[in-house]
C-alpha positions in Angstrom: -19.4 4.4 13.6 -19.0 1.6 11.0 -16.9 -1.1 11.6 -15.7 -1.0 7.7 -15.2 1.7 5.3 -15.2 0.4 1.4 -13.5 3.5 -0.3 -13.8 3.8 -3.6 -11.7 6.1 -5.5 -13.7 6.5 -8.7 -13.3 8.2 -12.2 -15.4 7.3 -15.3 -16.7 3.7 -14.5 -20.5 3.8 -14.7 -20.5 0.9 -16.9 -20.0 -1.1 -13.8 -20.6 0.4 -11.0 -24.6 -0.4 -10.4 -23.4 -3.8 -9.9 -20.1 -3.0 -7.9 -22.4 -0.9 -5.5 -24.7 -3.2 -5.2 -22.4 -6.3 -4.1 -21.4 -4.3 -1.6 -24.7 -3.2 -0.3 -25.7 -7.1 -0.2 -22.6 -8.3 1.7 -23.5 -10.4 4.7 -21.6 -8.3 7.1 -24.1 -4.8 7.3 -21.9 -3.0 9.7 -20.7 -0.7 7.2 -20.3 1.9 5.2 -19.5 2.9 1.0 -17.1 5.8 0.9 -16.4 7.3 -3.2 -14.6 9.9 -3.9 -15.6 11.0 -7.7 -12.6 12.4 -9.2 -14.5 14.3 -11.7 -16.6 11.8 -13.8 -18.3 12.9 -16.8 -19.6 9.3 -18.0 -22.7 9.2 -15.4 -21.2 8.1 -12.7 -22.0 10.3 -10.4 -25.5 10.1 -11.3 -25.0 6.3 -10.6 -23.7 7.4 -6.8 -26.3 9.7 -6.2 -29.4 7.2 -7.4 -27.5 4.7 -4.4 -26.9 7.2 -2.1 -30.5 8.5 -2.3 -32.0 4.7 -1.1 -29.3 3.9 1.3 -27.6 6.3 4.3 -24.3 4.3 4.2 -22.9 5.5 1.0 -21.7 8.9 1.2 -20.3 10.6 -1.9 -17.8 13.5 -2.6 -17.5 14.9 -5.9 -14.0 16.7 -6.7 -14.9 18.8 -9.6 -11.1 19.0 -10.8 -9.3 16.3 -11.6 -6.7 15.0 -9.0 -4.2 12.5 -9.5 -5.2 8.5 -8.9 -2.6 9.0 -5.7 -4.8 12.0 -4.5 -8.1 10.3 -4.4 -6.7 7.4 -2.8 -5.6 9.3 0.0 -8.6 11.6 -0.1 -10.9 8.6 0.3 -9.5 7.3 2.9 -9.4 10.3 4.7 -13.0 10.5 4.9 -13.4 7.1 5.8 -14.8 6.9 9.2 -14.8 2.8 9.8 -11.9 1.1 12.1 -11.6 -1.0 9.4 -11.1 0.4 5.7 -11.0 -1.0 2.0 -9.7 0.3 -0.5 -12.0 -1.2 -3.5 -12.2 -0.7 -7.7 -15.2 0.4 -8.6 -15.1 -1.8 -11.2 -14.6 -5.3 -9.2 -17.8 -6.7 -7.7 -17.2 -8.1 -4.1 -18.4 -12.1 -3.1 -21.7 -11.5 -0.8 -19.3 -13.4 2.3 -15.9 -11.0 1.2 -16.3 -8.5 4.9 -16.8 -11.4 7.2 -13.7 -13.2 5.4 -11.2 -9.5 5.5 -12.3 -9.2 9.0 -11.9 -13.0 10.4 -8.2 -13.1 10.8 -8.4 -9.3 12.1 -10.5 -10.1 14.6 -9.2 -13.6 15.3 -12.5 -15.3 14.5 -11.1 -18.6 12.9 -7.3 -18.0 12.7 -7.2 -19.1 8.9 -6.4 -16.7 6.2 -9.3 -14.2 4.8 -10.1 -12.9 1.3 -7.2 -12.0 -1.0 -6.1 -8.3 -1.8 -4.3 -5.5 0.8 -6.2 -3.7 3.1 -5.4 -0.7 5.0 -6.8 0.3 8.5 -6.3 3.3 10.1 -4.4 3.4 13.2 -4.2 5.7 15.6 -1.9 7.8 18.0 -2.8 9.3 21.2 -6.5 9.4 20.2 -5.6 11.1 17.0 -6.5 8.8 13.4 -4.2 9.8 10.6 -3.5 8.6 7.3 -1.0 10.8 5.9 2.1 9.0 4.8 1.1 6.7 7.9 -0.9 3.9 7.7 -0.6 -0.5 8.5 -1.0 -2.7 5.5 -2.1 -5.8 6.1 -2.0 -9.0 3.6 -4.5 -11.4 5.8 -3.7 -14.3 2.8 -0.5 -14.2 4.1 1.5 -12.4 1.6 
């Protein structure tokens, strides 16, 4: 199992999204996996997802062929997120090679100081059961 999911709800944003994918693929921290949910892209991003998907085992794409609200996918994707860890991530925003190893330093109490900027969500669990439905810790590690 990955120790981070990067979900990334995704409608129309090929334009971008070579380069988002492949700051993720490059980050330091490897223990991971790329989760997108396409929310019925017809601007080639889906062929973008599939052309990464083919060369590398942790991205794993779902195509919805309808579309769903922005609230949907955001839930959907994290549902199929399988990492103890999971970010929520643009697929517009390319991520700083060093961004993992700074989300997960104050989560895992490697320094004590303050990690990258943005919210992050990881799913918790009860009684052996993960859920995210309606339920789910947000964390701020800048502090916020």
């Amino acid at each position: 199992m990955p120790l981070v999911s990067i979900c990334i709800p995704l409608y129309n944003k090929a334009a971008r999204l070579g380069t988002v994918l492949e700051s993720i693929l490059s980050q330091s921290h490897q223990n991971l996996e790329v989760v997108v949910s396409d929310n019925g892209s017809d601007d080639g991003s889906s062929e973008t997802v599939r052309k990464f998907a083919a060369g590398d085992s942790r991205i794993r794409w779902h195509r919805i062929d309808h579309t769903i609200s922005l609230n949907e996918n955001w839930r959907l994707v994290m549902r199929l997120a399988k990492g103890a860890f999971c970010k929520v991530h643009s697929a517009d925003d390319p991520l700083h090679p060093e961004f993992i190893p700074r989300m997960l330093e104050p989560m895992l109490g490697d320094s004590g100081e303050g990690g990258g900027g943005g919210a992050f969500v990881f799913p918790v669990s009860r009684g052996g059961r993960r859920f995210l439905e309606g339920e789910a810790k947000i964390g701020f590690p800048s502090g916020r």
